[in-house]
Amino acid sequence: MRNHQPSVAVLVTLVVVLYLCGGTVESHKDQPLSGIAIHETTFHLNDKAHVKASPTLLGSNGQHSELVLVEFSSPHPSDEDWIGVFSPADFNVSTCPGDNKMVSPPRLSSAPIKFQYANFSNPRYNTTGTGSLKLQIINQRSDFSFALFSGGLLNPKLVAVSNKVAFENPNAPVYPRLALGKEWDEMTVTWTSGYGLKIAEPVVEWGVKGERKLSPAGTLTFARNTMCGAPARTVGWRDPGYIHTAFLKELWPNAKYTYRVGHRLSNDAFVWSKVYQFKSSPFPGQNSLQQVVIFGDMGKAEVDGTNEYNDFQRASLNTTKQLIKDLKKTDAVFHIGDICYANGYLSQWDQFTAQIEPIASTVPYMIASGNHERDWPDSGSFYQGLDSGGECGVPAETIFYVPAQNRAKFWYSSDYGMFRFCVADTEHDWREGTEQYKFIEQCLASVDRKTQPWLIFLAHRVLGYSSTSFYAEEGSFGEPMGRDSLQKLWQKYKVDIAIYGHAHNYERTCPVYQSVCTSDEKTNYKGTFNGTIHIVAGGAGAGLAEFSDLQPNWSLVRDYDYGFLKLTAVDYSNLLFEYKKSSDGSVHDSFKISRDYRDVLACAVDSCPATTLAS
């Protein structure tokens, strides 16, 4: 450690440990925090510099998000100075062990949970040396401190550290998220807290109007050693707290329920969240208006403008805003992979669940696995990339519930009224002969199309068709090997729509089979379909992806912009598809499907078994 100030002891709240951390991994560039070389920090603590944060006590009215005023000054200001938010406020050996015990230079070993440049709100900071920021802080089960750095992000020099700030109850139950259960009359509710089972029992109080039930919840967590690599098990690690899931069963169809999550303490007192409400699922096949929102690759962003090192996911706030605005006309949400782009910086999972809380606490928020949740070399993922930042699926599989038989194998089916959703896991092998292939066929084959006519296939990577430039350059116009095994299943079982993320844009195909359009219609489909419409909906928030110059014949509509999908099942015979802009919620593309059950039964190429003339 190079210490340029003799008075370091005045800021003893910051304790530094021995630590070795490699340089920034290229695949982590999507995560703004990866732009900070925090492991290269040196110490230039200065008595004439200061950082003050107020108020020091947050959440006194029960809220789990609050603005903190951070005031600071430096005797040697620079446009490269920045403020980092750290939680826990103290850094010590127990929270940040090193992988290599032989390394001698002490270095700061934990990344900030968010950051902003010191001149963000005062363009004259470089002259005056004073500035202030209003930063939104959410409850993340620990206290916070704010540090002033010089030297920019790649050569950080710690100049001053603030007082501590904390929530009144840092352990409080927060950020509930609903999910459909394994049975149609079941809803699950998952939340995060700082209460382990030795301290309190997790419970949910719930019921229809005039009724109150108390149901227990299971508790999970995960440790640093379950992470597969850096930064998740090094500078990006942060204790995830406890994840609780309760199963609310034997629900009445289409009924309104209220609930609150909480904990029973050892003295029999309860700690409760605020009261939320949800509408239970319709009976499978129930003929009622049903509206489902679908998108991929949203990510998260900060409303106070922090963390935006490369401005990669700002549009996620627009998508979130539009979903909240239309929440009364939404029954369920499917976020098909690349959830929050934490990429090994685990504090970001809390930030994401806080961002979507108004949505996920009200309607089921179903997720699929993407490369930024799962992929890591030699971890069992189909792809050997570094995209998860060492998470290898553990946070996503723990923080969100899905009705899979094994959450480490993130494929599942979900029924919602007249819809059957078959959700694939593209980060595990889907090819013919695999366990997942058998699941996909069983999911498609087992639905009763008389009562659930709308069969939807969901996956993260584009297993169907996309003219995004990186797919076009490979010559596959979709995930290599994607269509080879699966298109015969889509055709055989007459999948209506297949929807993907991964490519950060919007694209719609004609009804297509083996790269050939099976219909010339573009907006009003009637009768026999003869193919599957493939949709790319990966533009919910993360940085956009360019299309190829070549637009294939099967590509009807392309949009290089942010947006999301909405499917509305009007009845057994009519489905409305809409693609909406995240900027204002306007409908940019739409089509209708109108047909009867006999149209589903009708034969198309490769969709009917062989017949005989024998009588």
Coordinates of C-alpha atoms in Angstrom, one line a residue:
M1 CA 0.0 0.0 0.0
R2 CA 1.3 3.5 -0.9
N3 CA 0.1 5.8 1.9
H4 CA 0.7 9.5 1.2
Q5 CA -1.0 10.8 4.4
P6 CA 0.2 10.3 8.0
S7 CA -3.3 10.9 9.4
V8 CA -5.0 7.7 8.0
A9 CA -6.2 6.8 11.5
V10 CA -8.8 9.5 11.5
L11 CA -10.7 7.4 8.9
V12 CA -10.5 4.0 10.6
T13 CA -13.9 2.9 9.5
L14 CA -12.3 1.6 6.3
V15 CA -10.1 -1.5 6.9
V16 CA -8.2 -2.9 3.9
V17 CA -7.2 -6.5 3.4
L18 CA -4.8 -8.5 1.3
Y19 CA -6.4 -9.4 -1.9
L20 CA -5.6 -10.5 -5.5
C21 CA -8.0 -9.8 -8.3
G22 CA -7.4 -10.1 -12.0
G23 CA -8.1 -7.4 -14.5
T24 CA -11.4 -6.7 -16.1
V25 CA -12.8 -9.6 -18.1
E26 CA -13.9 -8.6 -21.5
S27 CA -17.3 -10.4 -21.2
H28 CA -18.1 -8.2 -18.2
K29 CA -18.2 -5.0 -20.2
D30 CA -22.0 -4.9 -20.0
Q31 CA -21.8 -4.3 -16.2
P32 CA -20.8 -0.6 -15.4
L33 CA -19.1 -1.6 -12.2
S34 CA -16.6 -3.7 -14.2
G35 CA -15.2 -0.4 -15.5
I36 CA -13.8 0.3 -12.0
A37 CA -10.3 -1.2 -11.3
I38 CA -11.2 -1.3 -7.5
H39 CA -8.4 -3.8 -6.9
E40 CA -5.9 -1.2 -8.0
T41 CA -7.0 1.4 -5.3
T42 CA -4.2 3.3 -3.5
F43 CA -4.7 5.4 -0.4
H44 CA -4.4 9.2 -0.4
L45 CA -6.6 10.0 2.5
N46 CA -6.6 13.8 3.1
D47 CA -7.6 15.6 6.3
K48 CA -8.7 18.6 4.1
A49 CA -11.1 16.5 2.1
H50 CA -14.5 15.4 3.4
V51 CA -17.6 13.5 2.6
K52 CA -20.8 13.9 4.6
A53 CA -24.1 11.9 4.1
S54 CA -27.5 12.8 5.5
P55 CA -29.8 11.7 6.9
T56 CA -28.0 9.0 8.8
L57 CA -31.2 7.0 9.6
L58 CA -33.3 5.8 6.7
G59 CA -36.7 4.1 6.4
S60 CA -38.2 5.6 9.6
N61 CA -41.6 5.5 8.0
G62 CA -41.3 2.0 6.8
Q63 CA -40.0 2.8 3.3
H64 CA -37.3 0.8 1.7
S65 CA -35.9 3.5 -0.6
E66 CA -34.8 7.0 0.2
L67 CA -32.7 9.8 -1.2
V68 CA -29.4 10.6 0.6
L69 CA -27.7 13.9 0.3
V70 CA -23.9 13.4 -0.1
E71 CA -21.9 16.6 0.3
F72 CA -18.1 16.5 -0.4
S73 CA -15.1 18.7 -1.0
S74 CA -11.5 18.1 -2.2
P75 CA -8.4 20.4 -2.0
H76 CA -7.3 19.0 -5.4
P77 CA -10.5 18.5 -7.5
S78 CA -10.5 16.9 -10.9
D79 CA -13.1 16.0 -13.5
E80 CA -12.0 12.4 -12.9
D81 CA -13.1 12.4 -9.2
W82 CA -16.0 10.1 -8.4
I83 CA -18.1 9.1 -5.4
G84 CA -18.6 5.4 -4.7
V85 CA -21.3 3.9 -2.5
F86 CA -20.2 1.0 -0.4
S87 CA -22.2 -1.5 1.6
P88 CA -21.4 -2.8 4.2
A89 CA -19.9 0.5 5.3
D90 CA -16.8 -1.2 6.8
F91 CA -14.5 -3.4 4.7
N92 CA -12.8 -6.1 6.8
V93 CA -11.1 -9.5 6.5
S94 CA -14.4 -11.4 7.2
T95 CA -16.2 -9.8 4.3
C96 CA -13.4 -9.8 1.8
P97 CA -11.0 -12.8 2.0
G98 CA -8.3 -13.1 -0.6
D99 CA -7.9 -16.1 -3.0
N100 CA -4.1 -15.8 -2.9
K101 CA -2.7 -15.5 0.7
M102 CA 0.8 -14.8 -0.7
V103 CA -0.1 -11.4 -2.1
S104 CA 1.4 -8.6 -0.1
P105 CA 0.1 -5.2 -1.3
P106 CA -3.2 -4.4 0.6
R107 CA -5.9 -3.4 -1.8
L108 CA -9.5 -2.5 -1.6
S109 CA -11.3 -5.7 -2.3
S110 CA -15.0 -4.9 -2.7
A111 CA -16.6 -3.0 -5.6
P112 CA -19.0 -0.2 -4.8
I113 CA -22.7 -0.9 -5.3
K114 CA -23.1 2.2 -7.4
F115 CA -21.0 5.3 -8.3
Q116 CA -21.2 8.8 -9.9
Y117 CA -18.8 11.4 -11.0
A118 CA -18.2 14.2 -8.5
N119 CA -19.0 16.9 -11.1
F120 CA -22.4 15.3 -12.1
S121 CA -24.5 18.0 -10.4
N122 CA -21.8 20.8 -10.2
P123 CA -20.0 21.5 -13.5
R124 CA -17.7 23.9 -11.7
Y125 CA -16.5 21.2 -9.2
N126 CA -13.1 21.3 -10.9
T127 CA -12.8 24.9 -9.9
T128 CA -14.6 25.1 -6.5
G129 CA -13.7 21.7 -5.2
T130 CA -17.1 21.3 -3.6
G131 CA -20.1 19.3 -4.8
S132 CA -23.2 17.3 -3.7
L133 CA -25.2 14.4 -5.0
K134 CA -28.7 13.1 -4.2
L135 CA -28.4 9.3 -4.4
Q136 CA -31.2 6.9 -4.1
I137 CA -30.4 4.2 -1.5
I138 CA -32.4 1.0 -1.1
N139 CA -32.6 -1.4 1.8
Q140 CA -29.9 -4.0 1.2
R141 CA -29.5 -5.5 4.7
S142 CA -26.5 -3.5 5.8
D143 CA -25.2 0.0 6.4
F144 CA -23.7 2.3 3.8
S145 CA -20.7 4.7 3.4
F146 CA -19.7 7.1 0.6
A147 CA -16.2 7.5 -0.6
L148 CA -14.5 10.2 -2.6
F149 CA -11.9 8.9 -5.2
S150 CA -9.5 10.7 -7.5
G151 CA -7.6 9.2 -10.4
G152 CA -10.6 8.1 -12.4
L153 CA -12.1 4.6 -12.6
L154 CA -8.9 2.9 -13.7
N155 CA -6.5 4.3 -11.2
P156 CA -8.6 5.0 -8.1
K157 CA -7.1 6.9 -5.2
L158 CA -9.2 7.0 -2.0
V159 CA -9.3 10.5 -0.7
A160 CA -12.1 10.6 2.0
V161 CA -14.9 8.5 3.5
S162 CA -18.2 9.6 4.9
N163 CA -20.1 8.8 8.1
K164 CA -22.3 5.7 8.0
V165 CA -25.9 5.6 6.9
A166 CA -28.4 2.8 7.7
F167 CA -32.0 1.8 7.5
E168 CA -34.0 1.6 10.7
N169 CA -34.6 -2.1 10.1
P170 CA -32.0 -3.4 7.6
N171 CA -33.3 -6.9 8.0
A172 CA -36.9 -6.0 6.9
P173 CA -38.8 -8.2 4.4
V174 CA -38.5 -6.5 1.0
Y175 CA -39.2 -6.8 -2.7
P176 CA -41.8 -9.5 -3.0
R177 CA -42.1 -11.3 -6.3
L178 CA -44.9 -13.5 -7.4
A179 CA -44.6 -16.5 -9.7
L180 CA -47.0 -19.1 -11.0
G181 CA -46.8 -22.4 -9.2
K182 CA -46.7 -26.0 -10.5
E183 CA -50.5 -26.2 -10.3
W184 CA -52.9 -23.8 -11.8
D185 CA -54.5 -22.9 -8.5
E186 CA -51.1 -22.1 -6.8
M187 CA -49.3 -18.8 -6.5
T188 CA -45.8 -18.5 -5.0
V189 CA -44.4 -15.4 -3.3
T190 CA -40.7 -14.9 -2.8
W191 CA -39.0 -12.1 -0.9
T192 CA -35.6 -11.1 0.5
S193 CA -34.7 -10.3 4.1
G194 CA -31.9 -10.3 6.6
Y195 CA -33.7 -12.7 9.0
G196 CA -32.1 -16.2 9.1
L197 CA -34.1 -19.1 10.6
K198 CA -32.3 -18.8 13.9
I199 CA -33.7 -15.3 14.3
A200 CA -37.2 -15.5 12.9
E201 CA -39.7 -17.7 11.0
P202 CA -40.8 -16.4 7.5
V203 CA -44.6 -16.3 7.0
V204 CA -47.2 -14.9 4.6
E205 CA -50.5 -13.6 5.8
W206 CA -53.0 -13.8 2.9
G207 CA -56.6 -14.4 1.8
V208 CA -59.6 -13.1 -0.1
K209 CA -61.6 -10.3 1.4
G210 CA -62.6 -11.0 5.0
E211 CA -60.3 -14.1 5.2
R212 CA -56.8 -14.3 6.7
K213 CA -54.5 -17.3 6.5
L214 CA -50.9 -17.7 7.8
S215 CA -48.6 -19.8 5.6
P216 CA -45.0 -20.7 6.3
A217 CA -42.2 -20.1 3.8
G218 CA -39.0 -22.0 3.0
T219 CA -35.7 -20.2 3.2
L220 CA -32.6 -20.4 0.9
T221 CA -29.4 -18.5 0.6
F222 CA -26.0 -19.1 -1.1
A223 CA -22.4 -18.5 -0.1
R224 CA -19.3 -17.1 -1.9
N225 CA -18.0 -20.6 -2.5
T226 CA -21.0 -21.5 -4.6
M227 CA -19.9 -18.9 -7.2
C228 CA -17.8 -20.2 -10.0
G229 CA -15.3 -17.4 -10.5
A230 CA -14.5 -13.7 -10.6
P231 CA -15.9 -11.2 -10.1
A232 CA -18.8 -13.0 -8.3
R233 CA -16.5 -14.7 -5.8
T234 CA -14.1 -11.7 -5.5
V235 CA -14.7 -8.0 -5.8
G236 CA -18.4 -8.5 -6.9
W237 CA -19.4 -10.7 -4.0
R238 CA -22.0 -9.3 -1.6
D239 CA -24.0 -11.3 1.0
P240 CA -27.4 -12.0 -0.7
G241 CA -29.3 -12.3 2.6
Y242 CA -32.1 -14.8 2.9
I243 CA -34.5 -15.7 0.1
H244 CA -37.9 -16.9 1.3
T245 CA -40.7 -18.6 -0.8
A246 CA -44.2 -19.5 0.3
F247 CA -46.7 -21.5 -1.7
L248 CA -50.3 -20.2 -1.6
K249 CA -52.5 -23.1 -2.6
E250 CA -56.1 -24.0 -3.5
L251 CA -56.8 -20.5 -4.9
W252 CA -60.2 -19.6 -6.4
P253 CA -59.8 -18.9 -10.1
N254 CA -59.6 -15.2 -11.1
A255 CA -60.0 -14.0 -7.5
K256 CA -58.4 -11.0 -5.8
Y257 CA -56.2 -11.8 -2.9
T258 CA -54.3 -9.6 -0.5
Y259 CA -51.1 -10.6 1.2
R260 CA -48.2 -9.4 3.2
V261 CA -44.8 -11.1 3.9
G262 CA -43.1 -11.1 7.2
H263 CA -41.3 -12.8 10.1
R264 CA -42.3 -14.1 13.5
L265 CA -39.6 -13.2 16.0
S266 CA -38.6 -15.4 18.9
N267 CA -40.8 -13.2 21.3
D268 CA -43.8 -14.0 19.0
A269 CA -43.9 -10.4 17.7
F270 CA -44.2 -10.0 13.9
V271 CA -42.4 -7.8 11.4
W272 CA -44.5 -7.2 8.3
S273 CA -44.2 -5.7 4.9
K274 CA -46.9 -3.4 3.6
V275 CA -50.0 -5.1 2.1
Y276 CA -50.0 -6.1 -1.5
Q277 CA -52.6 -7.8 -3.8
F278 CA -52.8 -10.1 -6.7
K279 CA -55.3 -11.8 -9.0
S280 CA -55.2 -15.6 -9.1
S281 CA -54.9 -17.5 -12.3
P282 CA -57.9 -18.6 -14.3
F283 CA -58.7 -22.3 -14.7
P284 CA -56.7 -23.8 -17.6
G285 CA -58.9 -23.3 -20.6
Q286 CA -61.1 -20.7 -19.0
N287 CA -62.6 -18.4 -21.6
S288 CA -61.9 -15.0 -20.3
L289 CA -59.7 -12.0 -21.4
Q290 CA -56.1 -12.9 -20.7
Q291 CA -53.1 -10.5 -21.2
V292 CA -49.5 -11.5 -21.0
V293 CA -46.4 -9.3 -21.4
I294 CA -43.1 -10.8 -22.7
F295 CA -39.6 -9.4 -23.3
G296 CA -36.0 -10.2 -22.8
D297 CA -32.7 -8.5 -21.9
M298 CA -34.1 -5.7 -19.8
G299 CA -31.4 -5.1 -17.2
K300 CA -31.6 -2.4 -14.6
A301 CA -30.7 1.3 -14.2
E302 CA -30.6 3.8 -11.5
V303 CA -33.2 6.6 -11.3
D304 CA -30.5 8.9 -9.8
G305 CA -28.3 8.5 -12.9
T306 CA -25.6 6.5 -11.0
N307 CA -23.7 3.5 -12.4
E308 CA -23.9 4.7 -16.0
Y309 CA -20.3 4.1 -16.9
N310 CA -21.3 3.1 -20.5
D311 CA -25.1 4.0 -20.5
F312 CA -25.9 0.4 -21.4
Q313 CA -29.3 -0.2 -19.7
R314 CA -30.9 3.2 -19.2
A315 CA -33.9 2.2 -21.4
S316 CA -34.8 -0.5 -18.8
L317 CA -36.4 2.4 -16.7
N318 CA -38.7 3.3 -19.6
T319 CA -39.8 -0.3 -20.0
T320 CA -40.4 -0.6 -16.3
K321 CA -42.4 2.6 -16.3
Q322 CA -44.6 1.4 -19.2
L323 CA -45.2 -2.0 -17.5
I324 CA -46.3 -0.2 -14.3
K325 CA -48.5 2.1 -16.2
D326 CA -50.3 -0.8 -17.9
L327 CA -50.3 -3.1 -14.9
K328 CA -54.1 -3.2 -14.5
K329 CA -54.3 -4.6 -18.0
T330 CA -51.5 -7.2 -17.4
D331 CA -52.1 -10.7 -16.0
A332 CA -48.5 -12.1 -16.1
V333 CA -45.0 -11.2 -17.2
F334 CA -42.4 -13.4 -18.8
H335 CA -38.8 -12.0 -18.7
I336 CA -37.0 -14.4 -21.0
G337 CA -33.4 -14.2 -19.9
D338 CA -30.6 -11.7 -19.3
I339 CA -32.4 -10.4 -16.2
C340 CA -30.4 -7.7 -14.6
Y341 CA -26.8 -8.1 -16.1
A342 CA -25.3 -8.3 -12.6
N343 CA -22.5 -10.3 -14.3
G344 CA -21.0 -11.2 -10.9
Y345 CA -21.7 -7.9 -9.1
L346 CA -24.3 -9.4 -6.7
S347 CA -25.5 -6.1 -5.2
Q348 CA -27.2 -5.5 -8.5
W349 CA -29.8 -8.3 -7.9
D350 CA -31.2 -6.3 -5.0
Q351 CA -31.3 -3.2 -7.2
F352 CA -33.2 -5.1 -9.9
T353 CA -35.8 -6.7 -7.5
A354 CA -36.4 -3.2 -6.1
Q355 CA -36.9 -1.8 -9.6
I356 CA -39.5 -4.3 -10.6
E357 CA -41.2 -4.6 -7.2
P358 CA -44.4 -2.7 -8.3
I359 CA -44.8 -5.2 -11.1
A360 CA -43.5 -8.5 -9.5
S361 CA -45.5 -7.9 -6.3
T362 CA -48.8 -7.6 -8.3
V363 CA -48.6 -10.1 -11.2
P364 CA -46.5 -13.3 -11.7
Y365 CA -43.0 -12.4 -12.9
M366 CA -41.7 -15.5 -14.7
I367 CA -38.1 -15.6 -15.8
A368 CA -36.0 -17.7 -18.2
S369 CA -32.3 -18.4 -18.0
G370 CA -29.9 -16.3 -20.3
N371 CA -26.2 -16.3 -20.9
H372 CA -25.7 -13.5 -18.5
E373 CA -27.2 -15.6 -15.7
R374 CA -25.7 -19.0 -16.4
D375 CA -22.7 -19.2 -18.7
W376 CA -19.3 -20.1 -17.2
P377 CA -16.6 -22.5 -18.4
D378 CA -16.7 -26.0 -17.0
S379 CA -19.9 -25.4 -15.0
G380 CA -22.3 -27.5 -17.0
S381 CA -23.5 -24.7 -19.2
F382 CA -23.9 -25.5 -22.9
Y383 CA -21.8 -22.5 -23.8
Q384 CA -18.4 -22.0 -22.3
G385 CA -18.4 -18.2 -22.2
L386 CA -17.7 -15.9 -19.2
D387 CA -21.0 -14.0 -19.5
S388 CA -22.4 -14.7 -16.0
G389 CA -19.3 -13.1 -14.3
G390 CA -18.9 -16.3 -12.3
E391 CA -22.5 -16.5 -11.1
C392 CA -23.1 -19.7 -13.1
G393 CA -26.8 -19.5 -12.5
V394 CA -26.9 -19.6 -8.7
P395 CA -28.3 -16.1 -7.9
A396 CA -31.1 -16.3 -10.6
E397 CA -32.1 -19.8 -9.6
T398 CA -32.3 -18.8 -5.9
I399 CA -33.7 -15.2 -6.1
F400 CA -36.6 -16.1 -8.5
Y401 CA -38.9 -19.1 -8.3
V402 CA -39.9 -21.0 -11.4
P403 CA -42.1 -24.2 -11.5
A404 CA -39.2 -26.3 -12.8
Q405 CA -38.6 -29.9 -11.5
N406 CA -35.0 -28.8 -10.9
R407 CA -34.2 -25.2 -10.8
A408 CA -30.6 -25.9 -11.9
K409 CA -32.3 -27.1 -15.2
F410 CA -34.3 -24.0 -15.9
W411 CA -36.9 -25.3 -18.3
Y412 CA -40.6 -25.5 -17.4
S413 CA -44.2 -25.3 -18.6
S414 CA -46.7 -22.8 -17.4
D415 CA -50.5 -22.7 -18.0
Y416 CA -52.4 -19.5 -17.8
G417 CA -56.0 -19.8 -18.9
M418 CA -56.1 -20.3 -22.7
F419 CA -52.3 -20.1 -22.9
R420 CA -49.7 -22.9 -22.7
F421 CA -46.1 -21.6 -22.3
C422 CA -43.2 -23.9 -22.9
V423 CA -40.1 -22.2 -21.6
A424 CA -36.7 -23.6 -22.7
D425 CA -33.3 -23.1 -21.2
T426 CA -30.9 -22.3 -24.0
E427 CA -27.9 -22.4 -21.7
H428 CA -28.4 -26.2 -21.5
D429 CA -28.4 -28.6 -24.4
W430 CA -31.7 -28.7 -26.2
R431 CA -30.8 -30.9 -29.1
E432 CA -32.6 -34.1 -30.1
G433 CA -32.0 -37.0 -27.6
T434 CA -31.3 -34.7 -24.6
E435 CA -33.3 -34.4 -21.4
Q436 CA -34.5 -31.0 -22.4
Y437 CA -35.6 -32.0 -25.9
K438 CA -37.8 -34.7 -24.3
F439 CA -39.3 -32.0 -22.0
I440 CA -40.0 -29.6 -24.9
E441 CA -41.8 -32.3 -26.9
Q442 CA -43.8 -33.4 -23.8
C443 CA -44.8 -29.8 -23.1
L444 CA -45.9 -29.2 -26.7
A445 CA -47.6 -32.6 -27.1
S446 CA -49.6 -32.6 -23.8
V447 CA -51.7 -29.4 -24.2
D448 CA -55.4 -29.7 -25.1
R449 CA -55.8 -27.3 -27.9
K450 CA -59.6 -27.3 -27.6
T451 CA -59.4 -25.3 -24.3
Q452 CA -55.8 -24.0 -24.5
P453 CA -55.5 -23.1 -28.2
W454 CA -52.6 -20.6 -27.9
L455 CA -49.3 -22.5 -27.7
I456 CA -46.3 -20.3 -27.1
F457 CA -42.6 -21.3 -27.1
L458 CA -40.2 -19.1 -25.1
A459 CA -36.4 -19.2 -25.0
H460 CA -33.6 -16.7 -24.5
R461 CA -31.2 -17.3 -27.4
V462 CA -32.8 -17.2 -30.8
L463 CA -33.4 -20.9 -31.6
G464 CA -35.5 -19.8 -34.6
Y465 CA -34.9 -16.9 -36.9
S466 CA -33.1 -13.5 -36.6
S467 CA -31.4 -11.2 -39.0
T468 CA -29.4 -9.5 -36.3
S469 CA -25.9 -8.8 -37.6
F470 CA -24.0 -11.2 -35.4
Y471 CA -26.3 -14.1 -36.4
A472 CA -26.1 -13.1 -40.1
E473 CA -22.3 -13.0 -39.9
E474 CA -22.3 -16.6 -38.7
G475 CA -24.5 -17.5 -41.7
S476 CA -27.1 -19.2 -39.4
F477 CA -29.6 -16.3 -39.0
G478 CA -30.3 -17.7 -35.6
E479 CA -28.5 -19.8 -33.0
P480 CA -26.3 -22.3 -34.7
M481 CA -28.0 -25.7 -34.4
G482 CA -31.1 -24.0 -33.0
R483 CA -33.6 -24.9 -35.7
D484 CA -32.0 -28.2 -36.6
S485 CA -33.8 -30.2 -34.0
L486 CA -36.6 -28.0 -32.9
Q487 CA -38.4 -26.9 -36.0
K488 CA -39.9 -30.3 -36.6
L489 CA -41.4 -30.1 -33.1
W490 CA -42.8 -26.6 -33.7
Q491 CA -44.3 -27.8 -36.9
K492 CA -45.6 -31.2 -35.6
Y493 CA -47.4 -29.6 -32.6
K494 CA -48.4 -26.4 -34.4
V495 CA -46.7 -23.9 -32.2
D496 CA -48.3 -20.5 -32.9
I497 CA -45.6 -18.1 -31.8
A498 CA -41.9 -18.6 -30.7
I499 CA -40.4 -15.7 -28.8
Y500 CA -36.7 -15.0 -28.0
G501 CA -34.4 -12.4 -26.5
H502 CA -30.6 -12.3 -26.7
A503 CA -30.6 -10.1 -29.9
H504 CA -31.3 -6.6 -28.6
N505 CA -33.9 -5.5 -31.1
Y506 CA -37.4 -6.4 -32.4
E507 CA -38.1 -8.6 -35.4
R508 CA -41.1 -10.6 -36.6
T509 CA -41.2 -13.3 -39.2
C510 CA -43.9 -14.6 -41.4
P511 CA -45.4 -18.0 -40.4
V512 CA -42.3 -20.0 -41.4
Y513 CA -41.1 -23.5 -41.8
Q514 CA -37.7 -24.5 -43.0
S515 CA -36.9 -20.9 -43.9
V516 CA -39.9 -20.6 -46.2
C517 CA -43.0 -18.5 -45.5
T518 CA -46.1 -20.6 -45.4
S519 CA -48.4 -17.5 -45.7
D520 CA -48.4 -14.2 -47.6
E521 CA -50.6 -12.6 -45.0
K522 CA -48.9 -10.0 -42.7
T523 CA -51.4 -8.7 -40.1
N524 CA -54.7 -10.7 -40.1
Y525 CA -54.2 -14.5 -40.0
K526 CA -57.2 -16.7 -40.5
G527 CA -57.7 -20.4 -40.6
T528 CA -54.9 -22.9 -40.8
F529 CA -51.5 -21.5 -39.9
N530 CA -49.1 -24.0 -41.5
G531 CA -46.0 -22.5 -39.8
T532 CA -44.8 -20.7 -36.7
I533 CA -44.3 -16.9 -36.3
H534 CA -40.9 -16.2 -34.7
I535 CA -40.4 -13.1 -32.7
V536 CA -37.2 -11.5 -31.3
A537 CA -38.1 -9.3 -28.3
G538 CA -34.7 -8.6 -26.8
G539 CA -35.0 -4.8 -26.8
A540 CA -36.4 -4.3 -23.3
G541 CA -33.4 -2.2 -22.0
A542 CA -29.9 -3.4 -22.8
G543 CA -27.9 -1.7 -25.5
L544 CA -29.3 -2.3 -29.0
A545 CA -28.0 -4.7 -31.6
E546 CA -27.7 -3.8 -35.3
F547 CA -29.5 -5.7 -38.0
S548 CA -27.7 -7.1 -41.1
D549 CA -27.9 -5.2 -44.3
L550 CA -29.6 -8.2 -45.8
Q551 CA -33.3 -8.7 -44.8
P552 CA -34.3 -12.2 -45.6
N553 CA -37.7 -13.0 -47.2
W554 CA -39.0 -14.4 -43.9
S555 CA -38.3 -11.2 -42.0
L556 CA -41.4 -9.0 -42.1
V557 CA -40.8 -6.3 -39.5
R558 CA -37.6 -5.1 -37.9
D559 CA -37.2 -2.3 -35.3
Y560 CA -33.9 -1.0 -33.9
D561 CA -35.5 0.4 -30.8
Y562 CA -36.6 -0.6 -27.3
G563 CA -39.9 -2.3 -26.7
F564 CA -41.8 -5.3 -25.3
L565 CA -44.6 -7.6 -26.4
K566 CA -48.2 -8.1 -25.3
L567 CA -50.3 -11.1 -26.1
T568 CA -54.1 -10.8 -25.5
A569 CA -56.2 -14.0 -25.7
V570 CA -59.7 -12.6 -26.4
D571 CA -61.3 -16.1 -26.6
Y572 CA -60.6 -19.5 -28.0
S573 CA -60.6 -18.2 -31.5
N574 CA -59.0 -14.8 -31.4
L575 CA -55.5 -13.7 -30.3
L576 CA -54.0 -10.2 -30.5
F577 CA -50.3 -9.6 -30.7
E578 CA -48.8 -6.2 -30.0
Y579 CA -45.2 -4.8 -30.0
K580 CA -45.1 -1.7 -27.9
K581 CA -42.4 1.0 -27.7
S582 CA -40.7 1.4 -24.3
S583 CA -40.5 5.2 -24.8
D584 CA -44.2 5.9 -24.8
G585 CA -46.1 2.6 -24.8
S586 CA -47.4 3.1 -28.3
V587 CA -48.1 0.1 -30.5
H588 CA -45.5 -0.2 -33.3
D589 CA -46.4 -3.6 -34.8
S590 CA -49.4 -5.9 -34.4
F591 CA -51.3 -8.8 -35.9
K592 CA -54.3 -10.9 -35.2
I593 CA -54.9 -14.7 -35.4
S594 CA -58.5 -15.8 -35.9
R595 CA -59.3 -19.5 -36.2
D596 CA -61.4 -22.4 -34.9
Y597 CA -60.4 -25.7 -33.3
R598 CA -60.8 -27.5 -36.7
D599 CA -58.0 -25.2 -38.1
V600 CA -55.7 -26.5 -35.4
L601 CA -56.5 -30.1 -36.3
A602 CA -56.0 -29.5 -40.0
C603 CA -52.9 -31.1 -41.6
A604 CA -50.0 -29.0 -42.7
V605 CA -46.6 -30.1 -44.0
D606 CA -45.0 -32.5 -41.5
S607 CA -47.7 -31.9 -38.9
C608 CA -49.9 -35.0 -39.3
P609 CA -49.1 -38.7 -38.8
A610 CA -49.1 -41.0 -41.7
T611 CA -52.6 -42.3 -42.7
T612 CA -53.8 -45.5 -44.4
L613 CA -56.5 -46.2 -47.0
A614 CA -57.5 -49.4 -45.2
S615 CA -61.1 -49.4 -43.9

